[in-house]
């Protein structure tokens, strides 16, 4: 059995379930309560669970993210919402210098079971300060896990294992996905340690995540019409990367394109490519390629933003380039 | 030559404690002093490396405040936290072993002098980002408040949770005057006051942010005014006087514990030694240091005790000798400690599967 819902509703169901089953869980962030969430993810939860557990905060990203760390150390299971990834840079000190380090630095005495959700990505003409993809930066940090749900299923089911994890988990929700609709099976469960093949194929691997998954699936569809069978791998978990799934796909297809909405330099794409070269270089029939965002601050005008971002057409061209 | 930062008059007046408490405060100040003098020596000898920040001169602050707290309270401290760990109950040998980088240290040698942690005494670091501990303290207090208000089953709390009757755990957050210039200070003060959280903010104002004097980095040098702007009580205390600190902290802790919300204590003190072992002290005059030393917390306090007949010279020497012996044992313990195997380098980046967080 399955039912139809959108990504936003799936996230809300997950939050509602977490608040229901575990009294230690509470939500905290800017406008998560009375406003209903900037992207309406938490709409209605204030009425259901009250202001103690759906806690509106001042515009103090550093303060309330740090407070989330402290609350986690104090025995609670906070879910901190940061409105958008650009604003998370105001909280970077607490995430990098405290949350990620505490277990190791304390000789294993303290753990920080904190979940931080934030919106990421471009495509809605909201300009250079609301559109970037910094999840790759966070994915470079030892001590945390980084998730990027790109499907209804992951939106609904990644939160529970993230909350069960004893260490900090960051969840990046691409803003164009909030209205994504789909079917959700009643009996599905997900993990937070593996990549998944979203479309099987045999000629080229398209390795991607988050907001680029739908574009990659569109590209695979176009390529199928041209006789190229592309396999689409959804990374899902950006730290730790699931090397086994990536390498199995690349070794099978012998060609790979990595699609990442971050800027190309020092990106998730760069990391995945390096690992492919390290691990399955001799299986390759062509150099590994990538499609990333152009290295510019995100422009506002629609045509310029479109030009800056990975698009299905660019992915198709990159895959075809592997056969040149 | 005029002195930029004149010292207060030396602490004086009666010591309103019975003999055990009166001597306990003195004993802890001596333990800190002797421990840190030895640490400086061992730094010179290469046994302790990295950064080493000494509390010498500031002992009355940590001792006075920590003696006013309960074992179930949370402590958040800075990178100048040997005193806090020690007074809170960390074994001096374990502390010394951590500074040596030995496996027998409180953080198995991963932390060092600036990152002392102790789960059993609820010491949550040892934070070397100036201001970094303040938001953490807000969160610890939020957890304590939500737990005490009954929205959580007690059994779900971490070890050390207060069982049975609800008793408000408070969080004491230590930070220096330099932290007041950080955004984290202002965000944390606002959150704590807005949500009426049980945080005791303890500002150890030693008048310098590393080498920059307070009046050279703050437009408003009255730190209590800043705290008061967040609608919380703020009091300035002579941090050279362990009696004044202890009494102020007892009153403050009781108020915070009663649910009155956060409270700010400015503890005016002075660092007798350099900021760290790399500091040539170009920014202050020796005359200023000497003047503050004249109101040093240990000799002024022991003098008052003697004047009141609560302490004899023999008793003082015995306490000092006991502190010295404890330091010697701590050094032996650290010397005899072992190095963590390099094979364990990657251990504890993440919490082990199955471990209770």
XYZ file of C-alpha atoms in Angstrom:
681
model
C 0.000 0.000 0.000
C 1.133 3.546 -0.615
C -0.229 7.061 -0.479
C 0.363 10.370 -2.204
C 1.978 13.333 -0.442
C 4.570 16.020 -0.958
C 8.074 16.441 0.424
C 7.030 19.172 2.872
C 4.235 17.005 4.278
C 6.626 14.101 4.574
C 9.048 16.209 6.609
C 6.213 17.423 8.825
C 4.979 13.884 9.428
C 8.476 12.877 10.465
C 8.728 15.784 12.902
C 5.266 15.058 14.298
C 6.173 11.425 14.806
C 9.436 12.350 16.563
C 7.642 14.775 18.888
C 5.006 12.146 19.621
C 7.211 9.176 20.367
C 10.029 10.875 22.293
C 9.339 13.521 24.963
C 12.986 14.616 24.767
C 12.523 15.870 21.216
C 11.786 19.549 20.652
C 12.028 21.905 17.678
C 13.805 25.244 17.810
C 14.431 27.879 15.195
C 13.350 31.100 13.576
C 9.602 31.177 12.927
C 9.101 27.459 13.414
C 6.115 28.089 15.685
C 3.538 30.780 15.181
C 4.603 31.564 11.619
C 4.451 27.877 10.772
C 7.977 27.571 9.435
C 9.577 29.627 6.676
C 8.816 26.821 4.234
C 5.696 25.783 6.170
C 7.304 22.513 7.205
C 6.358 22.942 10.880
C 2.890 24.362 10.235
C 0.407 23.225 12.864
C 2.974 21.669 15.178
C 2.853 24.566 17.642
C -0.859 23.984 18.253
C -0.257 20.294 18.647
C 2.799 20.333 20.904
C 2.927 23.789 22.503
C 5.518 26.553 22.652
C 7.990 24.669 24.850
C 8.496 21.979 22.244
C 8.019 24.075 19.127
C 10.163 26.965 20.187
C 10.420 30.216 18.248
C 13.833 31.846 18.560
C 15.307 35.289 18.025
C 17.435 35.815 14.923
C 20.453 34.383 16.717
C 21.730 31.473 14.668
C 24.920 31.169 16.668
C 23.048 31.383 19.960
C 20.258 28.932 19.313
C 22.441 26.440 17.479
C 24.793 26.479 20.452
C 21.794 26.179 22.751
C 20.779 23.111 20.768
C 24.199 21.604 21.431
C 23.869 22.381 25.127
C 20.361 20.936 25.283
C 21.617 17.774 23.600
C 24.425 17.529 26.151
C 21.791 18.056 28.828
C 19.782 15.018 27.763
C 17.277 16.384 25.243
C 16.989 15.622 21.522
C 16.752 19.018 19.839
C 15.885 19.481 16.195
C 17.264 22.901 15.290
C 15.985 24.530 12.117
C 18.224 27.070 10.424
C 16.204 29.015 7.888
C 18.648 28.680 5.053
C 22.164 27.428 4.511
C 23.586 30.913 4.019
C 22.401 31.849 7.513
C 24.005 28.729 8.947
C 27.340 30.428 8.424
C 26.420 32.617 11.397
C 26.289 29.400 13.431
C 29.384 27.876 11.899
C 31.499 28.319 15.016
C 29.155 26.276 17.165
C 28.767 23.551 14.543
C 32.464 23.280 13.697
C 34.202 24.182 16.936
C 31.776 22.610 19.362
C 29.309 20.065 17.966
C 31.712 18.265 15.660
C 34.595 18.161 18.133
C 33.056 17.467 21.499
C 33.091 13.711 21.529
C 36.699 13.411 20.454
C 38.036 16.399 22.371
C 36.463 15.158 25.602
C 38.114 11.780 25.214
C 34.759 10.174 24.452
C 33.016 11.515 27.562
C 30.361 13.665 25.895
C 28.236 13.114 22.811
C 26.056 15.685 21.056
C 22.864 14.009 19.765
C 21.679 17.053 17.839
C 19.827 17.299 14.527
C 20.102 20.491 12.490
C 17.792 20.933 9.495
C 18.278 23.625 6.917
C 17.123 24.647 3.480
C 19.734 24.756 0.759
C 20.103 25.376 -2.943
C 18.984 27.679 -5.723
C 16.353 27.826 -8.429
C 13.795 30.194 -6.973
C 15.322 33.553 -7.897
C 16.068 34.507 -4.313
C 19.456 35.949 -5.085
C 23.014 35.449 -3.981
C 22.458 35.381 -0.214
C 19.729 32.725 -0.145
C 20.736 30.310 -2.867
C 24.030 28.631 -2.205
C 24.860 25.021 -1.488
C 27.326 24.775 1.357
C 26.558 21.184 2.345
C 29.863 20.215 0.757
C 31.714 22.352 3.271
C 29.962 20.613 6.137
C 30.634 17.240 4.557
C 34.323 17.878 5.139
C 33.945 17.813 8.913
C 34.911 14.755 10.938
C 32.480 14.161 13.788
C 29.192 14.883 12.047
C 26.923 13.182 9.531
C 25.453 15.037 6.575
C 22.201 13.959 4.935
C 20.516 15.184 1.774
C 17.015 13.737 1.373
C 15.996 14.010 -2.279
C 12.882 11.830 -2.257
C 9.552 11.676 -0.430
C 10.698 8.490 1.229
C 13.881 10.044 2.609
C 12.068 13.207 3.665
C 9.679 11.059 5.660
C 12.101 8.549 7.133
C 15.588 10.038 7.522
C 14.710 11.987 10.664
C 14.152 9.023 12.976
C 17.577 7.447 12.426
C 19.130 10.931 12.561
C 17.583 11.462 15.995
C 18.649 8.001 17.092
C 22.237 8.799 16.134
C 24.322 9.800 19.160
C 26.279 12.417 17.210
C 25.365 15.620 15.344
C 23.462 15.098 12.102
C 22.889 17.883 9.568
C 19.964 17.527 7.153
C 19.952 19.609 3.974
C 16.583 20.092 2.309
C 16.740 21.569 -1.189
C 14.162 24.322 -1.481
C 12.866 23.252 -4.873
C 11.966 19.877 -3.396
C 9.407 21.126 -0.851
C 6.603 20.889 -3.406
C 7.805 17.611 -4.905
C 4.949 15.105 -4.935
C 5.142 11.376 -4.922
C 4.019 8.034 -3.577
C 5.146 6.809 -0.216
C 5.000 3.122 0.550
C 3.472 2.327 3.945
C 6.107 -0.161 4.907
C 9.367 1.478 3.825
C 12.316 2.125 6.101
C 15.529 3.928 5.268
C 19.043 4.065 6.631
C 21.429 7.015 6.922
C 24.547 5.243 5.737
C 24.017 4.255 2.122
C 23.707 5.660 -1.367
C 20.886 4.320 -3.554
C 20.555 3.553 -7.225
C 17.425 5.496 -8.255
C 17.491 4.372 -11.866
C 19.488 1.365 -12.994
C 21.539 1.516 -16.154
C 24.674 0.121 -17.695
C 26.455 2.699 -19.867
C 27.234 5.627 -17.557
C 26.833 6.475 -13.871
C 25.313 9.811 -12.966
C 26.184 10.365 -9.314
C 24.232 13.110 -7.619
C 22.180 14.151 -4.589
C 19.548 16.573 -3.329
C 18.120 19.102 -5.734
C 20.050 17.658 -8.658
C 18.470 14.212 -8.439
C 15.360 15.115 -10.439
C 17.480 16.830 -13.093
C 19.695 13.765 -13.302
C 16.681 11.486 -13.702
C 15.384 13.734 -16.487
C 18.783 13.563 -18.156
C 18.763 9.769 -17.895
C 15.356 9.711 -19.564
C 16.590 11.879 -22.425
C 19.715 9.737 -22.772
C 17.599 6.575 -22.874
C 15.855 8.028 -25.901
C 19.241 8.360 -27.527
C 20.308 4.838 -26.733
C 22.462 5.518 -23.691
C 21.513 3.667 -20.534
C 22.440 5.889 -17.589
C 22.414 4.709 -13.996
C 21.483 7.387 -11.463
C 23.026 7.101 -8.017
C 21.582 9.266 -5.239
C 24.308 9.823 -2.639
C 21.681 10.598 0.089
C 24.437 10.706 2.717
C 27.223 13.200 2.016
C 29.220 12.220 5.077
C 30.214 9.475 5.339
C 30.098 8.759 1.620
C 29.021 5.252 0.639
C 32.038 4.352 -1.463
C 30.857 0.799 -2.094
C 27.674 1.790 -3.920
C 29.449 4.517 -5.900
C 32.291 2.244 -6.985
C 30.001 -0.661 -7.836
C 28.057 1.574 -10.192
C 31.133 3.139 -11.775
C 32.876 -0.222 -12.167
C 29.773 -1.550 -13.894
C 29.154 1.443 -16.196
C 32.833 2.357 -16.703
C 31.902 6.002 -17.228
C 30.792 8.571 -14.634
C 29.471 12.097 -14.335
C 29.104 13.695 -10.908
C 26.360 16.293 -10.574
C 26.554 18.698 -7.650
C 24.853 22.045 -7.170
C 27.817 23.345 -5.200
C 30.575 25.346 -6.864
C 32.915 22.940 -8.598
C 36.142 23.795 -6.787
C 36.672 21.780 -3.607
C 33.160 20.381 -3.887
C 31.345 17.146 -3.123
C 31.814 16.411 -6.824
C 35.558 16.896 -6.472
C 35.628 14.493 -3.528
C 33.588 11.823 -5.294
C 35.776 12.114 -8.401
C 38.937 11.791 -6.326
C 37.607 8.644 -4.713
C 36.658 7.159 -8.065
C 40.161 7.837 -9.354
C 41.687 6.352 -6.210
C 39.529 3.245 -6.155
C 38.366 2.257 -9.649
C 40.677 4.118 -12.006
C 41.467 1.006 -14.037
C 37.772 0.266 -14.574
C 37.211 3.573 -16.357
C 36.811 3.910 -20.099
C 36.795 7.713 -19.993
C 37.893 10.481 -17.635
C 35.390 11.257 -14.888
C 33.374 14.369 -15.575
C 31.284 16.740 -13.468
C 28.451 19.193 -13.749
C 28.447 21.827 -11.005
C 27.263 25.356 -10.463
C 29.267 28.005 -12.268
C 31.619 29.827 -9.934
C 29.624 33.004 -9.538
C 27.456 34.406 -6.745
C 23.941 33.287 -7.684
C 22.365 35.881 -10.005
C 18.745 36.927 -9.577
C 17.474 37.027 -13.178
C 15.833 33.738 -14.143
C 17.818 33.104 -17.320
C 21.094 33.860 -15.564
C 20.279 31.657 -12.576
C 19.317 28.824 -14.919
C 22.597 29.269 -16.752
C 24.581 29.098 -13.522
C 23.009 25.857 -12.274
C 23.348 22.234 -13.342
C 20.507 21.421 -15.753
C 19.359 18.232 -17.423
C 20.764 19.457 -20.747
C 24.201 20.006 -19.268
C 24.125 16.563 -17.706
C 23.132 14.974 -21.010
C 25.964 16.772 -22.752
C 28.458 15.702 -20.110
C 27.417 12.051 -20.384
C 27.621 12.152 -24.163
C 31.044 13.715 -23.846
C 32.245 10.517 -22.195
C 31.567 8.639 -25.444
C 33.286 11.124 -27.725
C 54.319 56.318 36.766
C 50.548 56.193 36.973
C 48.844 52.842 36.908
C 46.240 52.248 34.230
C 44.180 49.831 36.284
C 44.504 50.550 40.009
C 43.891 47.624 42.320
C 41.061 47.726 44.849
C 41.924 48.026 48.530
C 43.128 44.667 49.854
C 40.196 42.519 50.987
C 39.454 42.943 54.662
C 36.714 42.388 57.188
C 35.375 39.379 59.029
C 35.240 35.918 57.530
C 31.735 34.718 58.354
C 32.426 30.990 58.110
C 33.048 28.182 60.498
C 36.564 26.839 60.475
C 36.050 23.871 58.099
C 34.625 26.001 55.306
C 37.032 28.838 55.994
C 39.987 26.485 55.634
C 38.487 24.615 52.687
C 38.414 27.830 50.661
C 42.026 28.533 51.558
C 43.090 24.970 50.837
C 41.582 25.043 47.354
C 43.235 28.348 46.505
C 46.559 26.906 47.613
C 46.002 23.731 45.603
C 45.399 25.783 42.453
C 48.391 28.024 43.083
C 50.810 25.167 43.691
C 49.461 23.128 40.801
C 49.904 25.997 38.375
C 53.325 27.019 39.617
C 54.405 23.445 38.960
C 52.674 23.462 35.576
C 54.646 26.547 34.536
C 57.847 24.830 35.615
C 56.927 21.677 33.718
C 56.122 23.766 30.662
C 59.656 25.103 30.786
C 60.894 21.552 31.073
C 58.933 20.511 27.996
C 56.595 18.138 29.816
C 53.552 20.283 29.063
C 53.201 21.752 25.581
C 50.743 23.746 23.505
C 49.056 26.662 25.213
C 49.077 26.920 28.987
C 46.958 29.644 30.585
C 47.445 30.170 34.293
C 44.808 31.315 36.768
C 47.330 32.565 39.297
C 45.896 35.676 40.933
C 42.320 34.747 40.051
C 41.912 31.842 42.485
C 39.300 33.530 44.639
C 36.896 33.659 41.709
C 36.749 29.959 40.849
C 36.979 28.836 44.463
C 34.334 31.244 45.695
C 31.820 30.453 42.980
C 32.316 26.696 42.813
C 32.000 26.303 46.576
C 28.580 27.943 46.292
C 27.262 25.344 43.816
C 25.778 21.863 44.126
C 27.214 18.635 42.705
C 24.313 18.285 40.247
C 24.918 21.721 38.724
C 26.512 22.124 35.296
C 29.800 23.926 34.767
C 30.954 25.476 31.510
C 34.433 26.951 31.583
C 37.076 28.487 29.355
C 40.596 27.526 28.333
C 41.830 28.946 31.664
C 40.073 26.217 33.635
C 42.519 24.170 35.686
C 41.013 25.705 38.809
C 37.455 24.891 37.843
C 38.259 21.262 37.101
C 40.208 20.871 40.314
C 37.743 22.554 42.674
C 34.891 20.722 41.009
C 36.524 17.473 42.055
C 38.762 16.283 39.264
C 41.694 14.301 40.617
C 44.828 16.402 40.318
C 46.765 13.481 38.873
C 44.187 13.020 36.133
C 44.352 16.736 35.413
C 48.138 16.714 35.273
C 48.148 13.609 33.079
C 45.883 15.434 30.627
C 48.350 18.308 30.437
C 51.116 15.783 29.828
C 49.017 14.324 27.000
C 48.819 10.949 28.695
C 46.095 8.363 28.292
C 45.320 8.598 32.014
C 44.224 12.221 31.552
C 40.572 13.220 31.806
C 40.264 13.385 28.019
C 42.856 10.658 27.386
C 45.327 13.276 26.223
C 43.107 14.443 23.373
C 42.235 17.750 25.013
C 45.213 19.158 26.866
C 45.249 22.110 29.235
C 42.514 24.024 27.404
C 40.060 21.134 27.070
C 39.441 19.576 30.447
C 36.186 17.614 30.604
C 34.690 15.628 33.431
C 31.391 13.877 33.022
C 31.189 12.822 36.667
C 31.400 16.389 37.958
C 29.390 17.775 35.028
C 32.248 19.898 33.716
C 31.370 20.472 30.058
C 34.793 21.864 29.081
C 37.318 23.562 28.675
C 36.185 25.719 25.673
C 38.968 27.566 23.858
C 36.734 29.602 21.566
C 36.193 32.877 23.399
C 32.457 33.096 24.057
C 31.903 29.594 22.708
C 30.661 28.208 26.003
C 27.906 30.766 26.470
C 25.339 29.348 24.027
C 26.182 25.881 25.330
C 25.316 26.986 28.859
C 21.997 28.334 27.620
C 21.170 24.939 26.137
C 22.213 23.028 29.242
C 19.990 25.311 31.276
C 17.139 24.885 28.834
C 17.389 21.117 29.197
C 17.444 21.442 32.976
C 14.442 23.727 32.989
C 12.372 21.614 30.610
C 13.231 18.534 32.669
C 12.431 20.089 36.035
C 9.118 21.398 34.789
C 7.967 17.872 34.304
C 7.602 17.844 30.550
C 10.115 15.010 30.514
C 10.238 11.709 32.343
C 13.225 11.892 34.695
C 14.426 8.487 33.592
C 15.123 9.825 30.159
C 17.786 12.179 31.347
C 21.492 11.594 31.285
C 23.305 10.175 34.242
C 23.410 12.647 37.078
C 19.799 13.582 36.582
C 18.105 14.787 39.684
C 15.776 12.032 40.819
C 12.636 12.258 42.876
C 11.654 15.708 44.014
C 12.229 18.397 41.471
C 15.258 20.469 42.331
C 16.420 22.967 39.797
C 19.847 22.256 38.414
C 21.624 25.465 37.476
C 24.388 26.030 34.957
C 27.369 28.171 35.912
C 29.060 29.614 32.858
C 32.519 31.094 33.266
C 33.958 33.432 30.636
C 36.407 36.294 30.515
C 35.833 39.967 29.924
C 37.037 39.488 26.365
C 34.001 37.310 25.621
C 31.706 40.255 26.241
C 32.750 41.673 22.871
C 31.636 38.509 21.064
C 28.220 38.169 19.476
C 27.815 34.847 21.262
C 27.713 36.707 24.591
C 24.845 38.919 23.497
C 22.873 36.132 21.854
C 23.272 33.920 24.901
C 22.347 36.656 27.387
C 19.230 37.456 25.399
C 18.132 33.831 25.085
C 18.732 33.098 28.758
C 16.765 36.141 29.876
C 14.017 35.718 27.276
C 13.398 32.121 28.330
C 14.144 32.752 32.030
C 16.727 29.993 32.150
C 18.705 28.967 35.229
C 22.126 30.247 34.144
C 24.615 31.915 36.443
C 26.843 33.970 34.165
C 30.245 34.395 35.804
C 32.349 36.987 34.035
C 35.958 36.698 35.170
C 36.966 40.260 34.428
C 40.749 40.379 34.601
C 40.766 43.657 32.653
C 42.554 42.330 29.592
C 41.414 40.387 26.539
C 44.762 38.700 26.068
C 46.849 41.867 25.722
C 44.152 44.431 24.976
C 42.875 46.389 27.942
C 39.124 46.620 28.532
C 38.927 50.346 27.791
C 40.699 49.743 24.489
C 38.056 47.308 23.210
C 34.774 48.200 24.894
C 32.775 51.381 24.362
C 30.970 50.600 27.628
C 33.424 49.353 30.230
C 30.804 48.779 32.930
C 30.007 45.169 32.072
C 27.037 45.056 34.433
C 25.318 47.675 32.300
C 25.524 45.345 29.335
C 24.020 42.451 31.258
C 21.344 44.649 32.787
C 20.275 45.698 29.298
C 19.025 42.135 28.848
C 16.738 42.510 31.838
C 18.719 40.386 34.206
C 20.184 41.238 37.591
C 23.870 42.103 37.337
C 26.292 42.524 40.217
C 29.929 43.491 40.409
C 32.033 41.687 42.990
C 35.603 42.054 44.241
C 37.121 38.971 42.697
C 40.234 39.216 44.847
C 38.132 38.512 47.933
C 37.081 34.883 48.209
C 34.553 35.763 50.896
C 32.880 38.381 48.744
C 32.822 36.016 45.774
C 31.455 33.107 47.781
C 28.700 35.141 49.410
C 27.700 36.787 46.147
C 27.685 33.427 44.372
C 25.619 31.778 47.111
C 22.985 34.485 46.885
C 23.058 34.434 43.101
C 22.867 30.643 42.869
C 19.894 30.585 45.233
C 18.069 33.167 43.148
C 18.774 31.369 39.908
C 17.756 28.056 41.454
C 14.488 29.547 42.645
C 13.417 30.092 39.054
C 14.046 33.829 38.938
C 15.901 33.493 35.649
C 19.551 34.122 34.831
C 21.893 36.348 36.767
C 25.177 38.022 35.847
C 28.137 38.322 38.184
C 31.107 40.437 37.224
C 34.058 39.137 39.234
C 36.754 41.776 39.124
C 40.130 40.110 39.265
C 43.633 40.194 37.863
C 45.946 37.756 36.174
C 49.372 37.844 37.852
C 51.082 35.803 35.157
C 51.282 36.241 31.411
C 48.225 35.412 29.262
C 49.895 32.214 28.114
C 53.454 31.006 28.005
C 54.088 32.978 24.804
C 53.280 36.410 26.212
C 56.041 39.000 26.713
C 53.572 41.285 28.557
C 54.363 44.397 26.549
C 50.914 45.815 27.237
C 51.001 46.435 30.988
C 53.324 47.921 33.570
C 55.064 45.895 36.217
C 53.920 48.467 38.807
C 50.321 47.601 37.965
C 50.948 43.893 38.429
C 52.712 44.549 41.719
C 49.865 46.665 42.994
C 47.354 43.917 42.252
C 49.628 41.338 43.818
C 49.457 43.331 47.028
C 45.779 42.412 47.245
C 46.394 38.817 46.155
C 43.606 36.453 47.160
C 45.624 33.961 49.164
C 47.748 36.079 51.464
C 45.029 38.612 52.179
C 42.570 35.870 53.053
C 44.979 33.881 55.196
C 45.898 37.115 56.954
C 42.266 37.756 57.823
C 41.843 34.228 59.107
C 44.891 34.567 61.271
C 43.709 37.919 62.625
C 40.428 36.275 63.601
C 42.163 33.342 65.220
C 40.757 30.879 62.691
C 44.150 29.953 61.315
C 47.583 29.487 62.807
C 50.820 29.716 60.889
C 51.317 26.006 61.509
C 47.937 25.243 59.998
C 48.726 27.408 56.996
C 52.043 25.649 56.472
C 50.321 22.294 56.811
C 47.729 23.196 54.158
C 50.447 24.469 51.876
C 52.527 21.349 52.419
C 49.496 19.173 51.683
C 48.936 21.059 48.432
C 52.598 20.616 47.540
C 52.435 16.912 48.280
C 49.305 16.540 46.178
C 51.080 18.264 43.301
C 54.069 15.952 43.678
C 51.788 12.901 43.573
C 50.017 14.322 40.536
C 53.313 14.770 38.710
C 54.331 11.217 39.584
C 51.005 9.942 38.321
C 51.357 11.857 35.067
C 54.963 10.774 34.600
C 53.973 7.152 35.126
C 51.131 7.519 32.646
C 51.094 5.922 29.233
C 50.725 7.188 25.689
C 47.570 6.295 23.841
C 48.471 3.925 21.018
C 48.545 5.619 17.615
C 46.299 2.781 16.489
C 43.529 4.522 18.466
C 43.934 7.807 16.573
C 40.563 7.549 14.860
C 38.708 6.220 17.895
C 35.897 8.412 19.234
C 35.509 10.719 16.252
C 31.993 9.297 16.460
C 30.255 7.741 19.412
C 30.701 3.984 19.402
C 27.658 2.053 18.242
C 25.656 0.905 21.227
C 27.151 3.471 23.611
C 24.685 5.600 25.509
C 25.132 9.192 24.357
